[in-house]
XYZ file of C-alpha atoms in Angstrom:
560
model
C 0.092 0.211 0.021
C 1.374 3.839 -0.561
C 1.998 5.907 1.689
C 0.805 8.717 2.538
C 2.359 12.021 2.634
C 1.962 14.046 5.203
C -0.473 16.077 4.267
C -2.416 17.796 7.151
C -4.751 19.379 4.361
C -5.505 16.140 2.955
C -7.388 14.824 6.454
C -10.384 14.124 8.306
C -10.450 15.587 11.717
C -10.972 19.052 11.552
C -8.841 21.437 14.310
C -10.954 23.491 16.302
C -12.273 19.297 17.342
C -9.244 18.015 18.102
C -8.472 20.425 19.767
C -11.538 20.640 21.669
C -11.441 17.332 22.561
C -8.728 17.082 24.009
C -10.007 20.478 26.821
C -12.694 17.817 27.171
C -10.635 14.515 28.524
C -8.199 16.707 30.052
C -10.292 18.443 32.422
C -13.234 15.769 32.387
C -9.471 13.404 34.069
C -9.424 16.011 36.596
C -12.425 15.840 36.809
C -13.271 12.135 37.915
C -10.354 12.463 39.616
C -11.558 15.062 41.749
C -14.983 13.535 42.743
C -13.528 9.834 42.728
C -10.289 10.237 44.543
C -8.757 6.059 44.619
C -7.322 6.852 41.393
C -4.725 7.461 41.694
C -3.304 5.903 45.292
C -0.306 7.745 45.479
C 2.062 10.927 45.081
C -1.749 13.104 44.258
C -1.274 16.113 44.634
C 1.809 15.886 42.513
C -0.641 14.420 39.681
C -3.538 16.777 39.890
C -0.534 19.381 39.617
C 0.249 17.741 36.754
C -2.748 17.209 35.115
C -4.680 20.912 35.675
C -1.474 21.576 33.792
C -2.672 19.429 30.790
C -5.704 20.020 30.625
C -3.882 24.004 30.789
C -1.871 23.094 28.799
C -5.126 21.888 26.210
C -7.258 25.499 25.693
C -4.424 26.790 24.121
C -4.298 24.481 21.973
C -7.650 25.111 21.489
C -7.385 28.693 20.667
C -5.007 28.431 18.795
C -6.686 26.395 16.450
C -9.388 29.798 17.479
C -7.516 32.257 16.309
C -3.835 31.101 15.027
C -2.577 30.999 11.230
C -2.820 27.990 8.921
C 1.519 28.073 9.045
C 1.799 28.492 12.818
C -1.073 25.721 13.738
C 0.582 23.639 10.534
C 4.122 24.018 12.761
C 2.507 22.891 15.929
C 0.958 19.303 14.890
C 3.594 18.216 13.388
C 3.890 17.018 17.110
C 1.256 17.830 19.500
C 0.558 14.211 19.255
C 3.743 13.060 20.836
C 3.544 15.981 22.684
C 0.541 13.841 24.185
C 2.255 10.941 24.368
C 4.398 12.365 26.807
C 1.506 14.282 28.745
C -0.006 10.734 29.490
C 3.479 8.920 30.029
C 3.757 11.496 32.606
C 0.235 10.896 34.420
C 0.594 6.470 34.246
C 3.716 7.056 35.628
C 2.922 9.089 38.385
C -0.825 6.876 38.936
C -1.589 3.618 38.511
C 1.561 2.554 36.168
C 0.144 -0.009 34.184
C -3.943 -0.417 35.254
C -4.055 4.222 35.506
C -6.897 4.763 34.341
C -4.238 7.304 32.038
C -3.500 4.080 29.948
C -6.869 5.719 26.931
C -5.543 8.566 26.583
C -2.241 7.015 24.117
C -5.365 6.062 21.240
C -6.235 10.260 21.568
C -3.019 10.256 20.331
C -2.325 7.567 17.597
C -6.242 8.916 16.470
C -4.299 12.119 15.599
C -1.901 10.971 14.159
C -3.212 8.273 12.127
C -6.004 11.055 11.031
C -4.512 13.881 9.764
C -0.778 12.412 9.092
C -1.419 9.002 7.311
C -0.136 5.222 8.624
C 3.712 5.663 9.455
C 3.315 8.383 11.474
C 0.060 6.975 13.346
C 2.252 2.866 13.895
C 5.249 5.291 13.959
C 3.405 6.151 18.277
C 1.404 3.001 18.803
C 5.697 1.074 19.332
C 6.570 4.341 20.920
C 3.360 4.427 23.153
C 3.170 0.016 23.952
C 7.355 0.256 23.998
C 6.865 3.298 27.031
C 3.689 1.977 28.715
C 5.098 -1.476 29.599
C 8.080 0.618 30.630
C 7.135 3.364 32.600
C 3.760 0.792 33.676
C 6.501 -2.116 35.464
C 8.725 0.452 36.783
C 5.841 2.334 38.486
C 3.904 -0.145 38.649
C 2.890 -0.409 42.848
C 4.720 -2.897 44.623
C 2.298 -5.830 45.888
C 0.851 -8.061 46.654
C -2.880 -6.789 44.553
C 0.197 -6.411 41.440
C -2.295 -6.875 38.045
C -0.448 -8.740 35.811
C -3.327 -9.823 34.168
C -3.660 -5.299 33.352
C -0.522 -5.567 32.075
C 0.487 -7.654 30.090
C -3.863 -7.431 27.531
C -3.001 -4.123 27.938
C -0.349 -3.416 25.968
C -1.468 -6.283 23.344
C -4.830 -4.650 23.200
C -3.155 -0.636 22.315
C -0.487 -2.869 20.079
C -3.935 -3.993 18.101
C -5.929 -1.389 17.475
C -3.319 1.586 17.432
C -2.293 -0.363 14.061
C -5.760 -0.959 12.661
C -7.021 3.027 13.419
C -3.089 2.950 11.707
C -3.738 1.526 8.957
C -7.749 2.875 8.604
C -6.044 6.395 8.878
C -3.599 6.095 6.833
C -6.184 3.818 4.084
C -8.758 7.474 4.573
C -6.013 9.603 3.108
C -4.545 7.850 0.822
C -8.000 7.581 -1.125
C -8.573 11.354 -0.756
C -5.416 12.118 -1.592
C -5.972 9.356 -5.026
C -9.842 11.447 -4.852
C -7.795 14.800 -5.166
C -5.319 13.661 -8.140
C -7.761 12.120 -10.453
C -9.519 15.689 -10.401
C -6.346 17.406 -11.084
C -6.593 15.289 -14.153
C -9.576 16.673 -15.668
C -7.569 20.013 -15.736
C -5.069 19.131 -17.778
C -7.941 19.089 -20.367
C -6.846 22.911 -21.982
C -6.836 22.440 -25.624
C -3.606 25.364 -25.450
C -0.745 23.285 -23.823
C -1.338 20.801 -25.622
C -1.000 17.035 -26.412
C 2.944 16.521 -25.746
C 2.268 19.461 -22.317
C -0.188 17.151 -20.955
C 1.368 14.389 -21.190
C 4.412 15.807 -19.809
C 2.166 17.335 -16.457
C -0.001 13.715 -15.773
C 4.566 11.778 -15.947
C 5.578 14.898 -13.253
C 1.848 15.136 -11.777
C 1.468 11.319 -10.793
C 5.733 11.602 -9.558
C 4.522 13.584 -6.733
C 1.709 11.649 -5.922
C 4.600 8.622 -5.523
C 7.038 11.017 -4.713
C 9.262 8.461 -6.940
C 12.298 8.779 -7.575
C 11.583 8.623 -11.941
C 8.580 8.243 -14.071
C 8.518 7.744 -17.548
C 6.272 6.187 -20.054
C 7.959 4.087 -23.173
C 5.754 4.545 -26.385
C 5.397 2.824 -30.634
C 4.514 4.585 -33.576
C 3.712 1.888 -35.264
C 3.250 3.939 -38.520
C 7.267 5.104 -38.589
C 8.351 1.978 -36.721
C 9.723 4.445 -33.638
C 10.346 4.515 -30.262
C 9.971 7.216 -27.884
C 10.490 7.791 -24.297
C 9.010 11.030 -21.947
C 10.746 10.870 -18.626
C 10.467 13.273 -15.263
C 12.233 12.791 -12.012
C 13.186 14.777 -9.259
C 15.683 17.013 -10.721
C 13.611 18.072 -14.051
C 10.344 17.359 -13.785
C 9.880 19.751 -16.859
C 11.283 16.786 -18.497
C 8.938 14.526 -20.168
C 7.077 18.315 -21.972
C 8.789 16.439 -25.627
C 8.942 13.150 -26.272
C 12.903 11.506 -26.918
C 14.025 9.375 -29.244
C 14.907 5.663 -28.005
C 16.496 3.087 -29.120
C 15.260 -0.305 -30.341
C 17.220 -2.315 -28.064
C 16.007 -0.238 -25.226
C 13.118 0.265 -25.474
C 12.126 -3.715 -27.023
C 13.396 -4.295 -22.798
C 11.142 -2.013 -21.355
C 8.271 -3.219 -23.199
C 9.560 -6.806 -22.794
C 6.810 -7.657 -20.236
C 3.089 -8.069 -22.154
C 0.671 -5.955 -23.378
C -1.327 -7.555 -21.896
C -0.065 -7.499 -18.014
C 0.866 -4.837 -15.044
C 2.834 -5.215 -13.007
C 4.869 -4.709 -9.469
C 7.945 -5.005 -7.829
C 9.300 -4.406 -4.417
C 13.054 -5.338 -3.648
C 11.801 -5.805 0.137
C 9.149 -8.878 0.347
C 5.886 -8.180 2.842
C 5.705 -6.961 6.104
C 2.514 -5.784 8.350
C 0.756 -6.072 5.794
C 2.416 -2.876 2.701
C 2.534 -4.824 -0.458
C 3.357 -8.184 -2.788
C 7.151 -8.239 -3.212
C 6.295 -8.774 -6.745
C 2.445 -9.594 -8.787
C 1.652 -9.825 -12.509
C -1.462 -9.285 -13.268
C -3.285 -9.845 -16.457
C -5.712 -7.172 -18.019
C -7.957 -9.241 -19.092
C -9.206 -11.999 -16.429
C -7.688 -10.431 -13.739
C -5.556 -13.178 -12.822
C -2.349 -12.494 -10.018
C 0.800 -14.821 -10.842
C 4.047 -14.043 -9.696
C 6.502 -15.703 -12.379
C 8.782 -13.381 -14.492
C 9.568 -11.959 -10.955
C 13.642 -12.609 -12.380
C 12.588 -10.233 -15.774
C 10.501 -7.147 -13.218
C 14.627 -7.243 -11.534
C 16.073 -6.502 -14.352
C 14.156 -3.889 -15.096
C 14.710 -2.686 -12.190
C 18.717 -2.460 -11.900
C 17.726 -1.077 -15.304
C 15.819 1.894 -13.848
C 18.704 2.413 -11.044
C 14.741 1.516 -8.346
C 14.118 -0.941 -5.553
C 9.775 -0.475 -6.378
C 8.275 0.260 -9.505
C 5.306 -0.093 -11.269
C 4.273 -0.446 -14.146
C 0.992 -0.433 -16.692
C 0.264 -1.094 -20.025
C -0.701 2.159 -21.971
C -3.580 1.354 -24.562
C -5.401 3.633 -27.491
C -8.148 2.412 -29.099
C -7.916 -0.873 -27.827
C -4.338 -1.366 -28.875
C -1.471 -0.875 -26.416
C 0.725 1.974 -27.457
C 3.147 1.745 -25.105
C 4.043 1.800 -20.614
C 3.990 3.474 -18.135
C 6.438 2.915 -15.977
C 6.337 5.498 -12.116
C 9.965 4.224 -10.329
C 11.048 5.351 -5.732
C 13.972 3.749 -3.344
C 11.317 4.328 -0.602
C 7.709 3.403 -1.313
C 5.991 0.602 -1.716
C 3.569 -0.813 -4.920
C 0.446 -2.909 -4.244
C -1.977 -3.918 -6.320
C -5.321 -0.723 -5.629
C -1.537 1.312 -7.073
C -2.584 -0.294 -10.618
C -6.069 0.805 -11.039
C -4.864 3.780 -9.706
C -2.786 4.467 -12.919
C -4.331 2.372 -14.805
C -7.916 5.229 -14.126
C -5.451 8.045 -14.580
C -5.569 6.638 -18.085
C -8.632 6.219 -18.371
C -9.356 9.261 -17.551
C -6.140 10.813 -19.895
C -7.033 9.632 -22.448
C -9.327 12.006 -23.717
C -9.026 14.869 -23.397
C -5.251 13.531 -25.107
C -8.051 12.715 -28.349
C -10.096 16.143 -27.653
C -6.532 18.188 -28.461
C -5.730 16.476 -31.021
C -8.991 16.813 -32.578
C -8.424 20.710 -31.771
C -5.738 20.536 -32.450
C -6.528 19.843 -36.358
C -9.786 21.536 -36.066
C -7.246 24.481 -35.589
C -5.439 23.709 -37.493
C -7.924 23.420 -40.363
C -8.888 27.167 -39.589
C -6.008 28.764 -39.629
C -4.410 27.723 -42.768
C -7.589 29.027 -44.415
C -7.176 32.480 -41.347
C -4.155 32.834 -43.778
C -5.168 32.699 -46.968
C -7.871 34.966 -46.912
C -5.389 36.967 -45.035
C -3.086 36.504 -47.810
C -5.203 37.535 -50.029
C -6.998 41.212 -48.208
C -2.841 42.647 -47.948
C -2.086 41.549 -51.423
C -5.330 43.613 -52.924
C -5.197 45.830 -49.941
C -2.016 47.360 -48.139
C 0.979 46.343 -50.728
C -0.600 47.564 -54.495
C -0.497 51.202 -51.973
C 2.773 50.418 -51.491
C 3.978 50.075 -54.507
C 1.975 53.593 -55.178
C 3.600 55.799 -52.474
C 7.204 54.584 -53.510
C 6.403 55.072 -57.536
C 4.932 58.744 -56.785
C 7.836 59.615 -54.536
C 10.716 58.728 -56.185
C 9.019 60.648 -59.196
C 8.470 63.513 -56.705
C 12.603 63.235 -56.476
C 14.120 62.757 -59.684
C 11.791 66.392 -59.515
C 13.261 67.655 -56.500
C 16.901 66.853 -57.403
C 16.249 68.990 -60.864
C 14.447 71.363 -59.267
C 17.143 72.954 -56.243
C 14.593 72.050 -53.599
C 15.898 70.294 -50.694
C 14.269 67.123 -49.652
C 16.498 64.911 -50.797
C 16.932 63.336 -47.548
C 13.393 64.071 -45.707
C 12.150 61.997 -49.597
C 14.486 60.007 -48.902
C 14.175 59.333 -45.364
C 10.601 58.333 -47.058
C 11.639 55.874 -49.899
C 13.556 53.732 -47.792
C 10.436 53.367 -45.197
C 8.107 52.779 -48.112
C 10.421 50.176 -49.326
C 11.536 48.016 -46.098
C 7.869 47.918 -45.827
C 7.661 45.821 -48.892
C 9.773 43.751 -47.794
C 8.287 43.617 -44.756
C 4.477 42.737 -46.397
C 5.762 40.652 -48.612
C 7.699 38.972 -46.159
C 4.401 38.238 -44.566
C 2.776 37.314 -46.941
C 5.098 34.225 -48.539
C 4.676 33.163 -44.585
C 1.164 33.084 -44.204
C 0.462 31.343 -47.358
C 3.115 28.711 -47.047
C 3.984 28.854 -43.917
C 7.323 29.398 -41.851
C 10.193 27.396 -41.910
C 12.374 28.553 -38.353
C 9.438 30.358 -36.615
C 10.713 33.373 -34.887
C 10.409 33.809 -30.873
C 8.547 36.258 -29.203
C 10.831 38.152 -28.015
C 12.811 39.391 -30.949
C 9.009 39.200 -32.768
C 8.422 42.400 -29.891
C 11.215 43.417 -30.412
C 11.345 43.797 -34.175
C 8.112 45.541 -34.255
C 8.418 48.063 -31.615
C 12.291 49.935 -33.328
C 9.156 49.698 -36.544
C 6.720 51.115 -34.423
C 9.652 53.917 -32.493
C 10.306 55.333 -36.442
C 7.812 55.497 -37.938
C 5.032 57.861 -34.957
C 8.801 59.045 -32.772
C 7.772 56.470 -29.600
C 10.112 55.341 -28.518
C 9.991 51.450 -27.307
C 11.526 49.850 -24.522
C 11.232 45.952 -24.650
C 12.028 44.117 -21.273
C 11.294 40.072 -22.178
C 13.356 36.774 -19.802
C 14.847 34.694 -22.299
C 13.446 31.111 -20.785
C 9.485 31.419 -21.364
C 7.687 28.106 -23.020
C 5.609 30.191 -25.559
C 3.544 27.964 -27.935
C 2.820 29.580 -31.652
C -1.311 30.434 -30.545
C 0.098 32.189 -27.433
C 2.943 33.318 -28.705
C 0.031 35.235 -31.804
C -2.658 36.313 -29.449
C 0.640 38.310 -27.217
C 2.134 40.014 -29.810
C -1.799 41.671 -30.796
C -2.668 42.528 -27.414
C 1.110 45.185 -27.489
C 0.522 45.748 -31.180
C -2.660 47.224 -29.695
C -1.741 48.423 -26.312
C 0.402 50.317 -28.859
C -2.155 51.822 -30.862
C -4.050 52.875 -27.726
C -0.512 54.938 -26.519
C -0.440 56.348 -29.253
C -3.985 56.999 -29.891
C -5.001 58.610 -27.179
C -2.246 59.693 -24.985
C 0.945 62.307 -25.209
C 3.057 59.492 -24.265
C 6.901 59.533 -25.757
C 7.615 56.136 -24.656
C 6.807 53.547 -24.239
C 7.195 50.045 -21.613
C 7.041 46.444 -22.790
C 7.397 43.486 -20.311
C 7.413 40.538 -20.298
C 8.038 37.265 -17.855
C 7.144 33.953 -16.022
C 5.882 34.475 -12.147
C 4.962 31.481 -10.625
C 3.341 28.988 -13.749
C 1.859 32.473 -15.667
C 2.836 34.842 -18.226
C 2.699 38.605 -17.352
C 2.198 40.678 -19.646
C 2.888 44.581 -19.037
C 2.759 47.911 -21.374
C 3.221 50.939 -20.017
C 3.210 55.103 -20.501
C 4.405 58.370 -18.446
C 1.387 60.836 -18.371
C 1.851 63.726 -17.576
C 2.462 65.277 -14.630
C -0.339 66.207 -12.536
C -3.543 65.071 -15.061
C -5.485 62.607 -13.382
C -4.571 59.550 -14.005
C -7.166 57.969 -16.933
C -10.184 55.611 -16.173
C -10.272 53.435 -17.954
C -10.344 49.632 -19.657
C -8.772 47.701 -23.048
C -12.191 45.765 -24.382
C -9.420 44.098 -26.826
C -7.090 42.573 -24.641
C -9.061 41.923 -21.366
C -11.332 39.672 -24.354
C -7.788 36.621 -25.796
C -6.755 37.377 -21.858
C -10.219 35.395 -20.476
C -9.953 33.797 -24.491
C -6.220 32.334 -22.885
C -7.620 31.222 -19.185
C -6.431 34.835 -18.502
C -7.079 38.271 -17.293
C -6.704 41.713 -17.869
C -6.101 45.009 -15.464
C -4.253 48.611 -14.999
C -2.285 50.332 -12.299
C -1.952 53.744 -11.898
C 1.414 54.121 -10.681
C 1.779 56.867 -8.543
C 5.308 58.314 -10.512
C 2.692 58.992 -13.302
C 2.397 55.592 -15.166
C 0.218 53.277 -16.393
C 0.666 50.212 -17.101
C -2.032 47.451 -18.278
C -0.671 44.156 -17.177
C -2.258 40.671 -18.167
C -1.388 38.257 -16.599
C -2.251 34.245 -18.758
C -1.131 30.711 -17.587
C 1.459 28.974 -19.164
C-alpha cells in the first residue's frame, strides 16, 4: 500500500474538533479524579497539578486553533501528538502504572496522528506508546500483592492491535482522498492550448509527485513509422517530459518486454505488516494474479535503478501503444496502485483525443485564415505601398532636378516604403507557405518596437525574459495584445516613451504595457476591451494599474 505523504490538508479530522476533544478529555480526567479520589493512590497532589497543567495546555491549543494562522497551526500539529504521548506517560508514571486510568489517552494520540498524517505516523506513535507504557508501567507499578499482571500483559497487546488498526484505517482514508484529488486534477489538463506533449508531461510529473517517486516515464511505439519515443521526468527535472525523445530500439524492447496485457508490481523488499507484495503480475482482461516473471522484473528494476516499480500498459482504441513506469526507492506498491494508474489513464485518454481534434481543427482554420489574410494584404496594403513608392521616386527626381532641399527627407521616406514592402511580402509568403524557422516572441516584439518607434516617434523599450515557453497560438495572441496596447498609447496619450515587459511568474505569463503620463494630469479611467477579451480567451485576465510615478500600465496575466 502506498504511504500517504504528510499532508494535513487532506486529513479528515478538523483542527477545532481535535483541540476541543483534547480539552474535554483533560478536563474530564481532572474532574473524575477530584470526584472519586480512589485513583491515583499515590502522588495525588502531583498528579492533580500535572493534570491541571495538561488541561491548561489543552485550553491553549484550543485557543490557537480558533485564532492562530494556518502556518503556525501546521507547525504545531506536526508535533502535538508526540507531546500528548509524553503527557500520558507522565500521568501513568505518577498514578497506578499499567493499571492507570490514563492508559486510554494513548488512543487519542494514535487517532490524531493516523488520521492527520497517515499510516506511518500512526504506526510510529503506536509502537512508541506500547514501549513507553510497558516500560514505565512496570517500573512504576506499586510493589504489592495486588499487582494486576493480567492488565500489565493485556493492555499493551490491545494498544498495539487497536493502534495498528487505527493507523491503517487513517492512512487508508488519507490515501483515498489523495487519489480522488489526483483524479480531479487530471480533468484540469483538458485545455487544448497546452497541447498533447505538455499534457502528457504534466501527467507524468503529477504521478511522480503523488508517489514521491524518483522517476516516471512513458515509452510509446509509433507503429506507422516504427519509432519508439520516451518521455521521462524525475526530481531534478520535472518538466523534462514535455517533449518526447527518440529511444533506441534495443532499450525500448527491454522496457516493453512485459506482455502488453499485463501490469507488474515489484518491491525489492519482502512483504512486511501488510505493506504490499514483493512481486505480482496482473492480467488486465481476466484479473488473474501470478508471481511468474520476477527475474524479468528484477532486471527492469536494475535497469531503472529502482528499489520498487509499477508498470501498466498504455492502450489507445484497444491497441497497446506503450507502457507507463513509476519507480521509487522509498515507497511500496500494491494492487490498488494498478487500478489507480489505469483510472488516471482512462481520464486522460479522452482529454488527449480532444486536444488532438482541436489541434486539427485549429490547423485547418489557421490555413484558411492565412490564405484570406494573404489575399487581403496583397489587394489592400501592398498595392498602395507600390503606388507610394513610385510617387515618391518621381518627386525625388523632380526635387533633385529643381535644386529643392527635400532630398534627405524624401530619401528617408523612400527607404521606409521599401522596407515596408519587403516586410509585407515576407508576411504574405509566410502566411501562404508557413514559416520554416519560427522566430521567438521576444525577437518579434523587438522588431515591431523598432518599426513602431520609427513610424510614430514613440520610443519603445522591450524587457523580455529569455526562458518563457510560448507556443505559436499563445505567441500570436500576445503579439496582438502588444500591438493593440501600443496603438492605444499612440491614439489616446501624448506619451513619448513606452515599455513592454514580458516575464514568467508562478507558472503564469505576465505581459506589461506601460506608458508615462503628463505630470499633474489625473489617471485615465478605461478598460482595454480587446486586450481583456483576448486574455479571457486564454484563461487569463487583464487589469489597469495607475502608478504613483505618473505611469499607466496594462497588465495581462495568462496561465502557462
